[in-house]
mmCIF file of C-alpha atoms in Angstrom:
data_model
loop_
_atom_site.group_PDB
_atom_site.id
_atom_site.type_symbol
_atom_site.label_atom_id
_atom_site.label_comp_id
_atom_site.label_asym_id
_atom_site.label_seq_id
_atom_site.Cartn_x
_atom_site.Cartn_y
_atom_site.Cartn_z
ATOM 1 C CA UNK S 1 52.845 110.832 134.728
ATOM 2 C CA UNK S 2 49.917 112.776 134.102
ATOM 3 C CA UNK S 3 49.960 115.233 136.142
ATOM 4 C CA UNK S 4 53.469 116.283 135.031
ATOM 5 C CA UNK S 5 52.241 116.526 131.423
ATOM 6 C CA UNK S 6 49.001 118.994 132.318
ATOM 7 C CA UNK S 7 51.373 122.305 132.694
ATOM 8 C CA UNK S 8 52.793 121.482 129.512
ATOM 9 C CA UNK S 9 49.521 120.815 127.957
ATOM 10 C CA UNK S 10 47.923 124.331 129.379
ATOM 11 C CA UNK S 11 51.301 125.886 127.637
ATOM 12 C CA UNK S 12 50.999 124.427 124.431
ATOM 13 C CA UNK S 13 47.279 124.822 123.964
ATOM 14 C CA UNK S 14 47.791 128.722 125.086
ATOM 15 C CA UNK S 15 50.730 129.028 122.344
ATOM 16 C CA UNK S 16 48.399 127.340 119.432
ATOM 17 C CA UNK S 17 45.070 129.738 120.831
ATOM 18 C CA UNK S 18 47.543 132.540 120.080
ATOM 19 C CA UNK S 19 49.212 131.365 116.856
ATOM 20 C CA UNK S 20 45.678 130.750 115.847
ATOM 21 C CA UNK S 21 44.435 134.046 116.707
ATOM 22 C CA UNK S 22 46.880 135.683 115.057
ATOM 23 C CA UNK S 23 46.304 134.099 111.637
ATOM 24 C CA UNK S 24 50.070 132.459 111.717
ATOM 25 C CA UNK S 25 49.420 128.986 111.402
ATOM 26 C CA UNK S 26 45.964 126.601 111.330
ATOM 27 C CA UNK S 27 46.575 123.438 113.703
ATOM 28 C CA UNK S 28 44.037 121.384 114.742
ATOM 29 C CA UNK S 29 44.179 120.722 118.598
ATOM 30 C CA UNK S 30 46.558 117.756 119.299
ATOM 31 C CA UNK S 31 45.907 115.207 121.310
ATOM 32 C CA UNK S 32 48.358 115.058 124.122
ATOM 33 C CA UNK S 33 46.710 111.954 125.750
ATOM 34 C CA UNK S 34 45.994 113.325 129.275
ATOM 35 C CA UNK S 35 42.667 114.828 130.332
ATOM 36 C CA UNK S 36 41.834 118.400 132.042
ATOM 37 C CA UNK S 37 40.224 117.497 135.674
ATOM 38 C CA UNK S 38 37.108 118.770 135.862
ATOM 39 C CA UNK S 39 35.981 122.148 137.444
ATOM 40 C CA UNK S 40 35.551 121.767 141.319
ATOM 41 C CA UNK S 41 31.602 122.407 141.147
ATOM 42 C CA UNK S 42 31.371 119.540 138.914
ATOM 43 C CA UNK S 43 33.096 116.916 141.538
ATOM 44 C CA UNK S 44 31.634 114.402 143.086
ATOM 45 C CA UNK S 45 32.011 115.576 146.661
ATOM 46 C CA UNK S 46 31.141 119.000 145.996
ATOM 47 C CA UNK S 47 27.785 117.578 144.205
ATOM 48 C CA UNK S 48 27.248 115.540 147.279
ATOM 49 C CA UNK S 49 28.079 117.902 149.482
ATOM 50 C CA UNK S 50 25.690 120.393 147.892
ATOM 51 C CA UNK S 51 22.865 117.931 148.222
ATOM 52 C CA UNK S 52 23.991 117.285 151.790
ATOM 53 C CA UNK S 53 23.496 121.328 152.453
ATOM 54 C CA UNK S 54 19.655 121.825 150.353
ATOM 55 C CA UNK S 55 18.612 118.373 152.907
ATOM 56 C CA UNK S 56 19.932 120.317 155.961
ATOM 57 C CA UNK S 57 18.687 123.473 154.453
ATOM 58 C CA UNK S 58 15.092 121.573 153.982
ATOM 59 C CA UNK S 59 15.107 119.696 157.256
ATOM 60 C CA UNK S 60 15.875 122.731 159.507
ATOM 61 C CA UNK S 61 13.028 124.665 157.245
ATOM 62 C CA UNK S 62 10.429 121.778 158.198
ATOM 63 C CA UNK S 63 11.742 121.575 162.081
ATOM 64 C CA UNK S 64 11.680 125.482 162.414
ATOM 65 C CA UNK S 65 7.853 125.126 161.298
ATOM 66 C CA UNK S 66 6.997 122.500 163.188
ATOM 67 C CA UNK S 67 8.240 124.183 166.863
ATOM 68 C CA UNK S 68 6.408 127.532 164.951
ATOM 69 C CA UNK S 69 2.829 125.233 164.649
ATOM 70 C CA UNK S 70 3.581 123.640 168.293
ATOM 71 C CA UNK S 71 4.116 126.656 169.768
ATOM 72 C CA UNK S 72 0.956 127.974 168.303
ATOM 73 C CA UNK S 73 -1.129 124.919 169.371
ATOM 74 C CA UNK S 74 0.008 125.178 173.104
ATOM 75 C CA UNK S 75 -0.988 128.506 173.191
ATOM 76 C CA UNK S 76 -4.515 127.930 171.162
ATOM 77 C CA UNK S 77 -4.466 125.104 174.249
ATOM 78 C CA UNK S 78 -3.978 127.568 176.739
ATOM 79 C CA UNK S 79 -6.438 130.218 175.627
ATOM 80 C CA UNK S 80 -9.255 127.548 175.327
ATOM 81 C CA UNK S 81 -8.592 126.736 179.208
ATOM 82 C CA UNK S 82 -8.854 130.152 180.029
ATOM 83 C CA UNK S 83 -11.968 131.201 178.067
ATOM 84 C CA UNK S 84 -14.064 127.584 179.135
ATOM 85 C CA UNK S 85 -12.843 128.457 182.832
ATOM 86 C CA UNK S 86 -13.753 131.902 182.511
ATOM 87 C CA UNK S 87 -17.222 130.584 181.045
ATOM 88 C CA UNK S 88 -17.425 128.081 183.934
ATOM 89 C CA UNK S 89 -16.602 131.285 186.437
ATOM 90 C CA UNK S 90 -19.836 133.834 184.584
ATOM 91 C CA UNK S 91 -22.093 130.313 185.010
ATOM 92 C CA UNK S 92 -21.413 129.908 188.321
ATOM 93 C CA UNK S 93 -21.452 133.773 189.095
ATOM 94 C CA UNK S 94 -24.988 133.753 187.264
ATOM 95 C CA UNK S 95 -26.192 130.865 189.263
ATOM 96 C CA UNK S 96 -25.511 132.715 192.431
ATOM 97 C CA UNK S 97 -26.856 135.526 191.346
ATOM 98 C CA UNK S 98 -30.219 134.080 189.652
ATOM 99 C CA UNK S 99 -30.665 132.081 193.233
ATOM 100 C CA UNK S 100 -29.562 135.380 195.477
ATOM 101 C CA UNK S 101 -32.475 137.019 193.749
ATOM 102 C CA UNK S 102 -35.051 134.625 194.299
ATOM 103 C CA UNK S 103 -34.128 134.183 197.668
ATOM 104 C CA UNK S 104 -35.342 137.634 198.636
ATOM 105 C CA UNK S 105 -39.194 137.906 198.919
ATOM 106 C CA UNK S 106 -39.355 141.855 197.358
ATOM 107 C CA UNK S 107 -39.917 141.817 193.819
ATOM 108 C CA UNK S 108 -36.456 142.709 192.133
ATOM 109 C CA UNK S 109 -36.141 143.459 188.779
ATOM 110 C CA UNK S 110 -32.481 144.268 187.266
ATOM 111 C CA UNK S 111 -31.776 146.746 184.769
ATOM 112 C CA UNK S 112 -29.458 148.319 182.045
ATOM 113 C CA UNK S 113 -28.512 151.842 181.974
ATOM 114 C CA UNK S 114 -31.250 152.038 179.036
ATOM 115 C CA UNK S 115 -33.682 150.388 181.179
ATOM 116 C CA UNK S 116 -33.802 146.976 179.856
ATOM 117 C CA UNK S 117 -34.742 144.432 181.871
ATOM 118 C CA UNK S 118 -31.776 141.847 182.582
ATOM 119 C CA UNK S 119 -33.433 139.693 185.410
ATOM 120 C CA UNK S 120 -35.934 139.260 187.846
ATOM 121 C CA UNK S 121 -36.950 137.192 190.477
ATOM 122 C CA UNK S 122 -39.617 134.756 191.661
ATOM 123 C CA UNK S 123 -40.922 137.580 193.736
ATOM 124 C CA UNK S 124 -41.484 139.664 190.612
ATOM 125 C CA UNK S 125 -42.981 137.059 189.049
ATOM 126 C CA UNK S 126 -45.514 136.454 191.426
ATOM 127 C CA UNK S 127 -45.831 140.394 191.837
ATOM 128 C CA UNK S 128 -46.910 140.729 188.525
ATOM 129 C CA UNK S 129 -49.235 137.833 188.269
ATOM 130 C CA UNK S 130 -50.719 138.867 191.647
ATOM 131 C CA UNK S 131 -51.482 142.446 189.770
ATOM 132 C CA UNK S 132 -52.733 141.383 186.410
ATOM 133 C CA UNK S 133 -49.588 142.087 184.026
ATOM 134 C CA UNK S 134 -48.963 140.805 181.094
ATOM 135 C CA UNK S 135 -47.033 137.583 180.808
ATOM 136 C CA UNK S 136 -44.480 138.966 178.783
ATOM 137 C CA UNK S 137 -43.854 141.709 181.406
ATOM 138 C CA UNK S 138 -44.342 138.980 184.104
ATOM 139 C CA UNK S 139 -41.423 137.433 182.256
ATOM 140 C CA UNK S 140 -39.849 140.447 182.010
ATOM 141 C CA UNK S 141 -36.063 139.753 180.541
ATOM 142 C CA UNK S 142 -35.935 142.037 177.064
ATOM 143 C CA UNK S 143 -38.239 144.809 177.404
ATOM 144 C CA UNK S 144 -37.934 148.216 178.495
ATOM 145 C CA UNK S 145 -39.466 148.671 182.139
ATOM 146 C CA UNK S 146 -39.024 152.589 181.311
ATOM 147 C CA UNK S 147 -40.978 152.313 178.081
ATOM 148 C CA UNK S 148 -43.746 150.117 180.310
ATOM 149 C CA UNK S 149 -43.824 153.111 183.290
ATOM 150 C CA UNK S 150 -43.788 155.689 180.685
ATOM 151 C CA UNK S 151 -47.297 154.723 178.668
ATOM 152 C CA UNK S 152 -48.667 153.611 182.687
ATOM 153 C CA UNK S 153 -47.908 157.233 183.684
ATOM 154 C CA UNK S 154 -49.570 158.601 180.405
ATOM 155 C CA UNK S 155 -52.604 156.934 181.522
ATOM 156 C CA UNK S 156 -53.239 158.672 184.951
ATOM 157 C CA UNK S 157 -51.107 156.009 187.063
ATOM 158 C CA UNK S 158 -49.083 157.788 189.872
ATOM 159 C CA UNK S 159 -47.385 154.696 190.833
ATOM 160 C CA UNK S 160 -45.880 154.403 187.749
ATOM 161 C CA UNK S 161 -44.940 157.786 187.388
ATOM 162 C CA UNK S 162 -43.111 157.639 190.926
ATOM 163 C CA UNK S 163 -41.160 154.737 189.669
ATOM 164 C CA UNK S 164 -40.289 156.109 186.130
ATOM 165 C CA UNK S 165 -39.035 158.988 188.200
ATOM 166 C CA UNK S 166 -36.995 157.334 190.382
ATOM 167 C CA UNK S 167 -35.250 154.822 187.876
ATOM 168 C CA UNK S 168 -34.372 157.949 185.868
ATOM 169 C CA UNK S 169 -33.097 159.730 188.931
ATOM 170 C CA UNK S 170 -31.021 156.292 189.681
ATOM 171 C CA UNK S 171 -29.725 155.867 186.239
ATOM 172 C CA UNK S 172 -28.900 159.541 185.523
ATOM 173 C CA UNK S 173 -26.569 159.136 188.624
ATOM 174 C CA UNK S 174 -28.983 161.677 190.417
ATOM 175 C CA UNK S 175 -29.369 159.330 193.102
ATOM 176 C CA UNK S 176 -27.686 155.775 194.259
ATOM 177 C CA UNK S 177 -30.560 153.841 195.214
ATOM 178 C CA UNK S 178 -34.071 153.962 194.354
ATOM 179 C CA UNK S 179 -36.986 152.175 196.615
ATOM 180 C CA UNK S 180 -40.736 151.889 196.758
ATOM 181 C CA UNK S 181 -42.583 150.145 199.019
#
C-alpha cells in the first residue's frame, strides 16, 4: 500500500511547494504516513558494494607492488651473480697472469700508457736486488718507471737512457715491442 501512496505524495508535496511559493496559502507539511526511500548512494548494497570496490582497489594496489619489488629483487639477484662471477673471472685471470710472469726468468715489468708500474715478476725482483735498487723500486707496483729512467739518464746512465727511449717509442705507438738484453 505504500508504494501506491508515494506518487501521490510527490504530487501533493509539489502542489503545497508551489502554493507556498507563491504566497497563496501557509500549510505546514502533512504527514501522509509513508516514507521517501532513500537515495541509491545511501543503500545498503551500494555502501557495501563501494567498500567491496576501495578493498579490490587496495588489494590489486598492494599485489601490483609486490610483483613491482619481486621483479626488482630477481633482477638485483641476477646482477649480483654476474658481477661476483665476473670478479671470480678478473681473480682467476690475475692469478694466471701474476704466475705466467713469474714463470719466465727475464725480468718483466708491466706498464700503463703513463708509465706506471702495474706488475712485475720474481725475475724483476731479484733483478733489482741483484743491482742495488731501492726496495720500493724492487717492489715496483705504483711508481713511475719513466720518472725512475728519466733522473738515471740525467745522471750520465746510458742504460737508462736506452730504456726511457724505448718505452717512449713503445708507448707513443712508434714501435710494438721494445727489448733490451
Amino acid at each position: 500500500m505504500s508504494t501506491k501512496r508515494w506518487p501521490l505524495c510527490v504530487a501533493l508535496c509539489s502542489l503545497f511547494a508551489l502554493v507556498g511559493q507563491a504566497g497563496l496559502a501557509q500549510t505546514e507539511a502533512a504527514d501522509l504516513g509513508g516514507t521517501a526511500p532513500a537515495s541509491w548512494t545511501q543503500t545498503w548494497w551500494f555502501r557495501i558494494g563501494l567498500g567491496l570496490l576501495m578493498s579490490a582497489l587496495i588489494v590489486g594496489a598492494v599485489r601490483m607492488r609486490l610483483r613491482s619489488i619481486t621483479r626488482r629483487k630477481v633482477e638485483l639477484q641476477q646482477e649480483v651473480r654476474r658481477r661476483r662471477e665476473a670478479e671470480e673471472s678478473l681473480r682467476e685471470a690475475e692469478t694466471l697472469g701474476r704466475s705466467t710472469l713469474d714463470v719466465l726468468t727475464s725480468p718483466v715489468v708491466v706498464l700503463d700508457e703513463k708509465g706506471t708500474i702495474v706488475k712485475v715478476n720474481q725475475a724483476w725482483k731479484q733483478f733489482g736486488e741483484k743491482n742495488s735498487a731501492s726496495s720500493e723500486l724492487i717492489a715496483g707496483v705504483g711508481w713511475n718507471y719513466l720518472g725512475v729512467c728519466s733522473r738515471a739518464a740525467a745522471e750520465g746512465s746510458a742504460v737508462a737512457l736506452r730504456v726511457l727511449e724505448g718505452l717512449r717509442a713503445v708507448l707513443t705507438g712508434r714501435a710494438q715491442i721494445f727489448d733490451l738484453e
